[in-house]
Amino acid sequence: MSERPEQRKDPVDAIIEQWAKVRPDLDTTAMEVFGRVNRLSIAMADRVTKAYAAFGISRGEFDVLATLRRSGEPYTLSPRQLSATLMLTTGGMTGRLDKLERAGLLRRSPDPHDRRGLHVTLTDKGLALVDEAVGVGLAAQTEALSALDPEQAGHLADLLRKLLRSTEG
Amino acid sequence: MSERPEQRKDPVDAIIEQWAKVRPDLDTTAMEVFGRVNRLSIAMADRVTKAYAAFGISRGEFDVLATLRRSGEPYTLSPRQLSATLMLTTGGMTGRLDKLERAGLLRRSPDPHDRRGLHVTLTDKGLALVDEAVGVGLAAQTEALSALDPEQAGHLADLLRKLLRSTEG
DNA sequence: AGAAAGTAGCTTAGCGCTAAGCAACTTTCC
DNA sequence: GGAAAGTTGCTTAGCGCTAAGCTACTTTCT
């Protein structure tokens, strides 16, 4: 058994103890991991949302701009590519694009080769905004991660990768 | 430096590499953790949702039943207590209670001491359902966690607890 | 080559959540 | 002791996402 120093309890521990009282037969080990993964995901979503709100955009809208930015010059993708990358239905994408286009952060133009198709391109304003926002969002996450020292953080990332690869694959 | 065996890449690694190409100045370390936390949370929500769907309830509805179950006899709480525990607005709770009451899984009754108040109580049918569903949901999570050996899982749980305590606190 | 079936692409209707609103009790201050 | 301010408790309106629907292109079969 590796050393596992006693830590103070967290809300997940409390839930697990309650289950132990009323259903001592249950094996709640998996909750130790996935209960915390869920709560962390929610808590961080909240923080990052606030970071982007300073730029007048939502988390989902940031994701659209970031995907275009990451794709490199000329910062152009189709709505199809965007919704596939963000694991979103095309309907959800339409709404986001509407709002971002109204804000002048991106531009829709017809695809010259496919009369059905569309091009979505970052405007200069959109490029400038996403380049600044990505730094602020990362800073919020980096600050939260500083609760762990670099070695622990690296170890955590590796364990999560292993779990994720088996879960998504 | 502790040993960190090379692992095959995952989608988060791909995103990080893309950022490195177009914005090499960014420190994306925190994404290694929180990107995966997010994706794991989504992937598992999906699986667990499917597990509960077999019982005709959603994840959120299960949470209501489970909270009542965990509270022990007589399986009664107020809507207020439920929404506080589940970090939900009372509005969201109203809808869930409506549906669960229609399905005969719980019952609303007036609080005898407070004419504003309400009691929410698990029915026999609700108790039986949640007792079965909790096992199935846990099994889905346990199966996913089996990608790690018990020592790794314990270590992961500890790291997550530490991170969560600093994030939520 | 022409037509019919299939596929890809995008905008419009239902659902679930948060935010405002309304009712009942409690407390505090004079 | 009474009234006003505050608190607690719950149902009704806006927002964002997924699921159905419609249009345009493509492919395949005769």
CSV table of C-alpha atoms (C1' of nucleotides) in Angstrom, one decimal:
chain,number,residue,atom,x,y,z
A,1,MET,CA,0.0,0.0,0.0
A,2,SER,CA,1.5,3.4,-0.9
A,3,GLU,CA,1.4,6.1,1.7
A,4,ARG,CA,-1.9,8.0,1.6
A,5,PRO,CA,-1.8,10.8,4.1
A,6,GLU,CA,-5.0,11.5,6.0
A,7,GLN,CA,-6.6,14.5,4.3
A,8,ARG,CA,-9.5,16.5,5.6
A,9,LYS,CA,-12.8,15.5,4.4
A,10,ASP,CA,-14.5,17.0,1.4
A,11,PRO,CA,-18.2,17.0,0.4
A,12,VAL,CA,-17.7,13.8,-1.6
A,13,ASP,CA,-16.5,12.0,1.5
A,14,ALA,CA,-19.6,13.2,3.3
A,15,ILE,CA,-21.9,11.7,0.6
A,16,ILE,CA,-20.0,8.4,0.7
A,17,GLU,CA,-20.3,8.2,4.5
A,18,GLN,CA,-24.1,8.7,4.2
A,19,TRP,CA,-24.4,5.9,1.7
A,20,ALA,CA,-22.3,3.7,4.0
A,21,LYS,CA,-24.8,4.2,6.8
A,22,VAL,CA,-27.9,3.3,4.8
A,23,ARG,CA,-26.5,0.9,2.2
A,24,PRO,CA,-23.3,-0.6,3.6
A,25,ASP,CA,-23.4,-3.2,0.9
A,26,LEU,CA,-22.5,-0.7,-1.9
A,27,ASP,CA,-19.0,-0.3,-3.2
A,28,THR,CA,-18.6,3.4,-3.6
A,29,THR,CA,-15.0,3.5,-4.5
A,30,ALA,CA,-15.7,4.8,-8.0
A,31,MET,CA,-17.5,7.8,-6.6
A,32,GLU,CA,-14.3,8.9,-5.0
A,33,VAL,CA,-13.0,9.6,-8.4
A,34,PHE,CA,-16.0,10.5,-10.6
A,35,GLY,CA,-17.8,12.4,-7.9
A,36,ARG,CA,-14.8,14.7,-7.6
A,37,VAL,CA,-14.3,14.9,-11.4
A,38,ASN,CA,-17.8,16.1,-11.7
A,39,ARG,CA,-17.6,18.7,-9.0
A,40,LEU,CA,-14.3,20.0,-10.3
A,41,SER,CA,-15.6,20.3,-13.7
A,42,ILE,CA,-18.5,22.4,-12.5
A,43,ALA,CA,-16.4,24.6,-10.2
A,44,MET,CA,-13.9,25.3,-12.9
A,45,ALA,CA,-16.5,25.9,-15.6
A,46,ASP,CA,-17.9,28.6,-13.3
A,47,ARG,CA,-14.5,30.3,-12.9
A,48,VAL,CA,-13.6,30.2,-16.5
A,49,THR,CA,-17.1,31.5,-17.5
A,50,LYS,CA,-16.5,34.5,-15.3
A,51,ALA,CA,-13.1,35.1,-16.9
A,52,TYR,CA,-14.6,35.1,-20.4
A,53,ALA,CA,-17.6,37.2,-19.3
A,54,ALA,CA,-15.1,40.1,-19.0
A,55,PHE,CA,-14.8,39.9,-22.8
A,56,GLY,CA,-18.6,39.8,-23.3
A,57,ILE,CA,-18.6,36.2,-24.5
A,58,SER,CA,-19.7,32.9,-23.0
A,59,ARG,CA,-17.7,29.8,-22.6
A,60,GLY,CA,-19.2,28.1,-25.6
A,61,GLU,CA,-18.7,31.2,-27.7
A,62,PHE,CA,-15.0,31.3,-26.6
A,63,ASP,CA,-14.7,27.7,-27.8
A,64,VAL,CA,-15.8,28.6,-31.2
A,65,LEU,CA,-13.3,31.5,-31.5
A,66,ALA,CA,-10.5,29.3,-30.0
A,67,THR,CA,-11.2,26.5,-32.5
A,68,LEU,CA,-10.9,29.0,-35.4
A,69,ARG,CA,-7.8,30.5,-33.8
A,70,ARG,CA,-6.1,27.1,-33.3
A,71,SER,CA,-6.8,26.1,-36.9
A,72,GLY,CA,-4.3,28.8,-38.0
A,73,GLU,CA,-4.4,31.1,-41.0
A,74,PRO,CA,-6.8,32.0,-42.6
A,75,TYR,CA,-8.9,31.2,-39.5
A,76,THR,CA,-11.6,29.7,-41.6
A,77,LEU,CA,-13.7,26.6,-41.0
A,78,SER,CA,-17.2,25.5,-42.0
A,79,PRO,CA,-20.0,25.3,-39.5
A,80,ARG,CA,-19.8,21.6,-40.0
A,81,GLN,CA,-16.2,21.3,-38.9
A,82,LEU,CA,-16.9,23.5,-35.9
A,83,SER,CA,-19.8,21.5,-34.7
A,84,ALA,CA,-17.9,18.3,-35.1
A,85,THR,CA,-14.9,19.5,-33.2
A,86,LEU,CA,-16.9,20.9,-30.4
A,87,MET,CA,-19.2,17.8,-30.2
A,88,LEU,CA,-22.2,20.0,-30.8
A,89,THR,CA,-25.2,19.7,-33.0
A,90,THR,CA,-25.4,22.0,-35.9
A,91,GLY,CA,-28.4,23.7,-34.3
A,92,GLY,CA,-26.4,24.8,-31.3
A,93,MET,CA,-23.7,26.0,-33.6
A,94,THR,CA,-26.1,28.2,-35.6
A,95,GLY,CA,-27.1,30.1,-32.4
A,96,ARG,CA,-23.5,30.7,-31.4
A,97,LEU,CA,-22.5,31.9,-34.8
A,98,ASP,CA,-25.4,34.2,-34.9
A,99,LYS,CA,-24.3,35.9,-31.7
A,100,LEU,CA,-20.6,36.0,-32.6
A,101,GLU,CA,-21.4,37.4,-36.0
A,102,ARG,CA,-23.6,40.2,-34.5
A,103,ALA,CA,-20.8,41.0,-32.2
A,104,GLY,CA,-18.5,41.4,-35.2
A,105,LEU,CA,-16.1,38.7,-34.0
A,106,LEU,CA,-16.5,36.5,-37.1
A,107,ARG,CA,-18.0,36.6,-40.6
A,108,ARG,CA,-20.1,34.1,-42.5
A,109,SER,CA,-19.5,33.8,-46.3
A,110,PRO,CA,-20.8,31.4,-49.0
A,111,ASP,CA,-18.5,28.5,-50.0
A,112,PRO,CA,-17.7,29.2,-53.7
A,113,HIS,CA,-17.5,25.5,-54.5
A,114,ASP,CA,-20.6,24.3,-52.7
A,115,ARG,CA,-23.8,26.3,-52.9
A,116,ARG,CA,-25.0,24.6,-49.7
A,117,GLY,CA,-21.8,25.4,-47.8
A,118,LEU,CA,-20.6,28.3,-45.7
A,119,HIS,CA,-17.3,29.6,-44.5
A,120,VAL,CA,-16.9,31.0,-41.0
A,121,THR,CA,-13.9,33.3,-40.6
A,122,LEU,CA,-12.4,35.2,-37.6
A,123,THR,CA,-12.4,39.0,-38.0
A,124,ASP,CA,-9.5,41.1,-36.9
A,125,LYS,CA,-11.6,42.0,-33.9
A,126,GLY,CA,-12.3,38.4,-33.1
A,127,LEU,CA,-8.7,37.4,-33.5
A,128,ALA,CA,-7.6,40.1,-31.1
A,129,LEU,CA,-10.2,39.2,-28.6
A,130,VAL,CA,-9.5,35.4,-28.5
A,131,ASP,CA,-5.8,36.0,-28.2
A,132,GLU,CA,-6.3,38.0,-25.1
A,133,ALA,CA,-9.1,35.9,-23.6
A,134,VAL,CA,-7.2,32.6,-23.9
A,135,GLY,CA,-4.5,34.0,-21.7
A,136,VAL,CA,-7.0,35.1,-19.0
A,137,GLY,CA,-8.8,31.8,-19.1
A,138,LEU,CA,-5.6,29.8,-18.8
A,139,ALA,CA,-4.5,32.0,-15.9
A,140,ALA,CA,-7.6,31.1,-14.0
A,141,GLN,CA,-6.9,27.5,-14.5
A,142,THR,CA,-3.2,27.8,-13.7
A,143,GLU,CA,-4.1,29.5,-10.5
A,144,ALA,CA,-6.5,26.7,-9.4
A,145,LEU,CA,-3.9,24.1,-10.3
A,146,SER,CA,-1.3,25.8,-8.1
A,147,ALA,CA,-2.8,23.9,-5.1
A,148,LEU,CA,-0.7,21.0,-6.3
A,149,ASP,CA,3.0,21.1,-6.8
A,150,PRO,CA,4.3,20.5,-10.4
A,151,GLU,CA,5.1,16.8,-9.8
A,152,GLN,CA,1.7,16.1,-8.4
A,153,ALA,CA,0.1,18.0,-11.3
A,154,GLY,CA,2.0,16.0,-13.8
A,155,HIS,CA,1.1,12.8,-12.1
A,156,LEU,CA,-2.6,13.8,-12.0
A,157,ALA,CA,-2.5,14.7,-15.7
A,158,ASP,CA,-1.1,11.2,-16.5
A,159,LEU,CA,-3.6,9.3,-14.5
A,160,LEU,CA,-6.4,11.4,-16.1
A,161,ARG,CA,-5.0,10.7,-19.6
A,162,LYS,CA,-5.0,7.0,-19.0
A,163,LEU,CA,-8.6,7.0,-17.7
A,164,LEU,CA,-9.8,9.3,-20.4
A,165,ARG,CA,-8.2,7.2,-23.2
A,166,SER,CA,-10.0,4.1,-22.0
A,167,THR,CA,-13.3,6.0,-21.4
A,168,GLU,CA,-13.5,7.9,-24.7
A,169,GLY,CA,-12.0,5.1,-26.8
B,1,MET,CA,11.5,14.0,-11.6
B,2,SER,CA,9.3,11.0,-11.0
B,3,GLU,CA,9.0,8.4,-13.7
B,4,ARG,CA,6.3,9.5,-16.2
B,5,PRO,CA,6.1,6.7,-18.8
B,6,GLU,CA,5.3,7.8,-22.4
B,7,GLN,CA,1.6,7.4,-23.0
B,8,ARG,CA,-0.2,7.4,-26.3
B,9,LYS,CA,-1.7,10.8,-27.1
B,10,ASP,CA,-5.3,11.7,-26.4
B,11,PRO,CA,-7.5,14.5,-27.8
B,12,VAL,CA,-6.3,16.9,-25.2
B,13,ASP,CA,-2.7,16.4,-26.3
B,14,ALA,CA,-3.8,17.2,-29.9
B,15,ILE,CA,-5.4,20.5,-28.8
B,16,ILE,CA,-2.3,21.4,-26.8
B,17,GLU,CA,0.0,20.7,-29.8
B,18,GLN,CA,-2.2,22.9,-32.0
B,19,TRP,CA,-1.9,25.8,-29.5
B,20,ALA,CA,1.8,25.3,-29.4
B,21,LYS,CA,2.0,25.8,-33.1
B,22,VAL,CA,0.1,29.0,-33.3
B,23,ARG,CA,0.8,30.5,-29.8
B,24,PRO,CA,4.0,29.0,-28.5
B,25,ASP,CA,4.1,31.6,-25.8
B,26,LEU,CA,1.2,30.1,-23.9
B,27,ASP,CA,1.6,27.9,-20.8
B,28,THR,CA,-1.0,25.2,-21.4
B,29,THR,CA,0.0,23.0,-18.5
B,30,ALA,CA,-3.3,23.6,-16.7
B,31,MET,CA,-5.2,22.3,-19.7
B,32,GLU,CA,-3.6,18.9,-19.2
B,33,VAL,CA,-5.6,18.6,-16.1
B,34,PHE,CA,-8.8,20.6,-16.5
B,35,GLY,CA,-9.3,19.7,-20.2
B,36,ARG,CA,-9.3,16.1,-19.2
B,37,VAL,CA,-11.4,16.7,-16.1
B,38,ASN,CA,-14.0,18.3,-18.4
B,39,ARG,CA,-14.0,15.6,-21.0
B,40,LEU,CA,-14.2,12.8,-18.4
B,41,SER,CA,-17.1,14.5,-16.7
B,42,ILE,CA,-19.0,14.7,-20.0
B,43,ALA,CA,-18.2,11.1,-21.1
B,44,MET,CA,-19.2,9.7,-17.7
B,45,ALA,CA,-22.3,11.8,-17.5
B,46,ASP,CA,-23.3,10.2,-20.8
B,47,ARG,CA,-22.7,6.6,-19.6
B,48,VAL,CA,-24.5,7.1,-16.3
B,49,THR,CA,-27.4,8.8,-18.0
B,50,LYS,CA,-27.8,5.7,-20.2
B,51,ALA,CA,-27.7,3.5,-17.1
B,52,TYR,CA,-30.5,5.5,-15.4
B,53,ALA,CA,-32.5,5.7,-18.6
B,54,ALA,CA,-33.2,2.0,-18.3
B,55,PHE,CA,-35.2,3.0,-15.2
B,56,GLY,CA,-37.1,5.8,-17.0
B,57,ILE,CA,-35.4,8.6,-15.1
B,58,SER,CA,-32.8,11.2,-15.9
B,59,ARG,CA,-29.6,11.8,-14.1
B,60,GLY,CA,-31.0,14.9,-12.3
B,61,GLU,CA,-34.1,13.0,-11.3
B,62,PHE,CA,-31.9,10.2,-9.9
B,63,ASP,CA,-30.0,12.7,-7.9
B,64,VAL,CA,-33.3,13.7,-6.2
B,65,LEU,CA,-34.2,10.2,-5.4
B,66,ALA,CA,-30.7,9.4,-4.2
B,67,THR,CA,-30.6,12.4,-1.9
B,68,LEU,CA,-33.9,11.3,-0.3
B,69,ARG,CA,-32.6,7.8,0.0
B,70,ARG,CA,-29.4,8.8,1.6
B,71,SER,CA,-31.2,10.9,4.2
B,72,GLY,CA,-32.5,7.7,5.7
B,73,GLU,CA,-36.0,7.0,7.2
B,74,PRO,CA,-38.5,8.4,6.7
B,75,TYR,CA,-37.1,9.5,3.3
B,76,THR,CA,-38.5,13.0,3.7
B,77,LEU,CA,-37.0,16.3,2.9
B,78,SER,CA,-38.3,19.8,1.9
B,79,PRO,CA,-37.8,21.1,-1.6
B,80,ARG,CA,-35.6,23.7,0.0
B,81,GLN,CA,-33.2,21.1,1.4
B,82,LEU,CA,-33.2,19.2,-1.8
B,83,SER,CA,-32.3,22.2,-4.0
B,84,ALA,CA,-29.6,23.3,-1.5
B,85,THR,CA,-28.0,19.8,-1.5
B,86,LEU,CA,-28.1,19.5,-5.2
B,87,MET,CA,-26.9,23.1,-5.8
B,88,LEU,CA,-29.9,23.8,-7.9
B,89,THR,CA,-32.3,26.7,-7.9
B,90,THR,CA,-35.8,26.0,-6.5
B,91,GLY,CA,-37.1,26.4,-10.1
B,92,GLY,CA,-35.2,23.5,-11.4
B,93,MET,CA,-36.4,21.5,-8.4
B,94,THR,CA,-40.0,22.2,-9.1
B,95,GLY,CA,-39.8,20.7,-12.5
B,96,ARG,CA,-38.0,17.6,-11.3
B,97,LEU,CA,-40.5,17.0,-8.5
B,98,ASP,CA,-43.4,17.4,-10.9
B,99,LYS,CA,-42.1,14.7,-13.1
B,100,LEU,CA,-41.1,12.3,-10.3
B,101,GLU,CA,-44.5,12.8,-8.6
B,102,ARG,CA,-46.3,12.1,-11.8
B,103,ALA,CA,-44.3,8.9,-12.1
B,104,GLY,CA,-45.4,7.9,-8.6
B,105,LEU,CA,-41.8,7.8,-7.2
B,106,LEU,CA,-42.4,10.5,-4.6
B,107,ARG,CA,-45.2,12.3,-2.9
B,108,ARG,CA,-45.6,16.0,-1.9
B,109,SER,CA,-47.5,16.8,1.2
B,110,PRO,CA,-48.0,20.0,3.2
B,111,ASP,CA,-45.8,20.7,6.2
B,112,PRO,CA,-48.1,20.7,9.2
B,113,HIS,CA,-46.0,23.3,11.1
B,114,ASP,CA,-45.4,25.7,8.3
B,115,ARG,CA,-48.2,26.6,5.9
B,116,ARG,CA,-45.6,27.7,3.3
B,117,GLY,CA,-43.7,24.5,3.5
B,118,LEU,CA,-43.8,21.2,1.8
B,119,HIS,CA,-42.7,17.6,2.5
B,120,VAL,CA,-41.3,15.5,-0.2
B,121,THR,CA,-41.3,11.8,0.5
B,122,LEU,CA,-40.1,8.7,-1.4
B,123,THR,CA,-42.9,6.3,-2.2
B,124,ASP,CA,-42.3,2.5,-1.9
B,125,LYS,CA,-42.0,2.4,-5.6
B,126,GLY,CA,-39.4,5.2,-5.5
B,127,LEU,CA,-37.4,3.5,-2.8
B,128,ALA,CA,-37.3,0.3,-4.7
B,129,LEU,CA,-36.3,2.0,-7.9
B,130,VAL,CA,-33.5,4.1,-6.5
B,131,ASP,CA,-32.1,1.1,-4.6
B,132,GLU,CA,-31.7,-0.8,-7.8
B,133,ALA,CA,-30.6,2.2,-10.0
B,134,VAL,CA,-27.8,3.2,-7.6
B,135,GLY,CA,-26.2,-0.2,-8.1
B,136,VAL,CA,-26.4,0.0,-11.8
B,137,GLY,CA,-25.0,3.5,-11.9
B,138,LEU,CA,-22.1,2.6,-9.6
B,139,ALA,CA,-21.4,-0.5,-11.8
B,140,ALA,CA,-20.9,1.7,-14.8
B,141,GLN,CA,-18.5,4.0,-13.0
B,142,THR,CA,-16.6,1.0,-11.4
B,143,GLU,CA,-16.2,-0.5,-14.9
B,144,ALA,CA,-14.7,2.7,-16.2
B,145,LEU,CA,-12.4,3.1,-13.3
B,146,SER,CA,-11.0,-0.4,-13.8
B,147,ALA,CA,-8.7,1.1,-16.4
B,148,LEU,CA,-6.6,2.0,-13.4
B,149,ASP,CA,-5.3,-0.5,-10.8
B,150,PRO,CA,-6.5,0.1,-7.2
B,151,GLU,CA,-3.4,1.9,-6.1
B,152,GLN,CA,-3.6,4.3,-9.0
B,153,ALA,CA,-7.3,4.9,-8.4
B,154,GLY,CA,-6.6,5.7,-4.8
B,155,HIS,CA,-3.8,8.1,-5.7
B,156,LEU,CA,-6.0,9.8,-8.2
B,157,ALA,CA,-8.8,10.2,-5.7
B,158,ASP,CA,-6.4,11.8,-3.2
B,159,LEU,CA,-5.1,14.3,-5.8
B,160,LEU,CA,-8.6,15.2,-6.8
B,161,ARG,CA,-9.7,15.7,-3.3
B,162,LYS,CA,-6.8,18.0,-2.7
B,163,LEU,CA,-7.5,20.0,-5.8
B,164,LEU,CA,-11.3,20.1,-5.1
B,165,ARG,CA,-10.9,21.2,-1.5
B,166,SER,CA,-8.8,24.2,-2.6
B,167,THR,CA,-11.1,25.0,-5.6
B,168,GLU,CA,-14.5,24.7,-3.8
B,169,GLY,CA,-13.3,26.2,-0.6
C,1,DA,C1',-28.2,11.0,-69.8
C,2,DG,C1',-32.0,11.1,-66.5
C,3,DA,C1',-34.2,10.1,-62.3
C,4,DA,C1',-34.4,8.5,-57.7
C,5,DA,C1',-32.3,7.6,-53.5
C,6,DG,C1',-29.0,9.1,-50.3
C,7,DT,C1',-26.1,12.4,-47.9
C,8,DA,C1',-24.6,16.8,-46.2
C,9,DG,C1',-25.7,21.5,-44.7
C,10,DC,C1',-28.3,24.7,-42.2
C,11,DT,C1',-32.5,27.1,-39.9
C,12,DT,C1',-36.9,26.4,-37.0
C,13,DA,C1',-39.8,23.9,-32.9
C,14,DG,C1',-39.6,21.3,-27.8
C,15,DC,C1',-37.1,20.7,-23.1
C,16,DG,C1',-34.5,21.8,-19.0
C,17,DC,C1',-32.2,25.1,-16.4
C,18,DT,C1',-31.5,29.9,-14.2
C,19,DA,C1',-33.4,34.4,-13.0
C,20,DA,C1',-37.3,37.3,-11.6
C,21,DG,C1',-41.8,37.4,-9.1
C,22,DC,C1',-45.4,36.4,-5.6
C,23,DA,C1',-47.1,34.5,-0.9
C,24,DA,C1',-46.4,33.3,3.9
C,25,DC,C1',-44.0,33.5,8.1
C,26,DT,C1',-40.5,35.7,11.4
C,27,DT,C1',-38.2,39.2,13.7
C,28,DT,C1',-37.2,43.5,15.2
C,29,DC,C1',-38.1,48.1,16.5
C,30,DC,C1',-40.9,51.6,18.5
D,1,DG,C1',-48.6,44.7,20.8
D,2,DG,C1',-48.4,46.0,16.1
D,3,DA,C1',-46.3,47.1,11.9
D,4,DA,C1',-42.5,47.1,8.7
D,5,DA,C1',-38.6,45.0,7.0
D,6,DG,C1',-36.4,40.8,6.0
D,7,DT,C1',-36.3,35.9,5.1
D,8,DT,C1',-37.9,31.5,3.5
D,9,DG,C1',-40.7,28.9,0.2
D,10,DC,C1',-42.6,27.9,-4.1
D,11,DT,C1',-44.6,28.5,-9.0
D,12,DT,C1',-44.1,31.3,-13.6
D,13,DA,C1',-41.2,33.8,-17.7
D,14,DG,C1',-36.4,34.0,-20.7
D,15,DC,C1',-32.1,31.4,-22.6
D,16,DG,C1',-29.4,27.6,-24.5
D,17,DC,C1',-29.1,23.2,-26.1
D,18,DT,C1',-30.9,18.8,-28.7
D,19,DA,C1',-34.1,16.7,-31.9
D,20,DA,C1',-37.0,17.1,-36.1
D,21,DG,C1',-37.5,19.4,-40.7
D,22,DC,C1',-36.3,21.4,-45.2
D,23,DT,C1',-33.0,22.5,-49.1
D,24,DA,C1',-29.2,21.5,-52.1
D,25,DC,C1',-25.9,18.6,-53.9
D,26,DT,C1',-24.1,13.8,-55.1
D,27,DT,C1',-24.1,9.3,-56.5
D,28,DT,C1',-25.9,5.3,-58.5
D,29,DC,C1',-28.7,2.5,-61.4
D,30,DT,C1',-31.0,1.7,-65.7
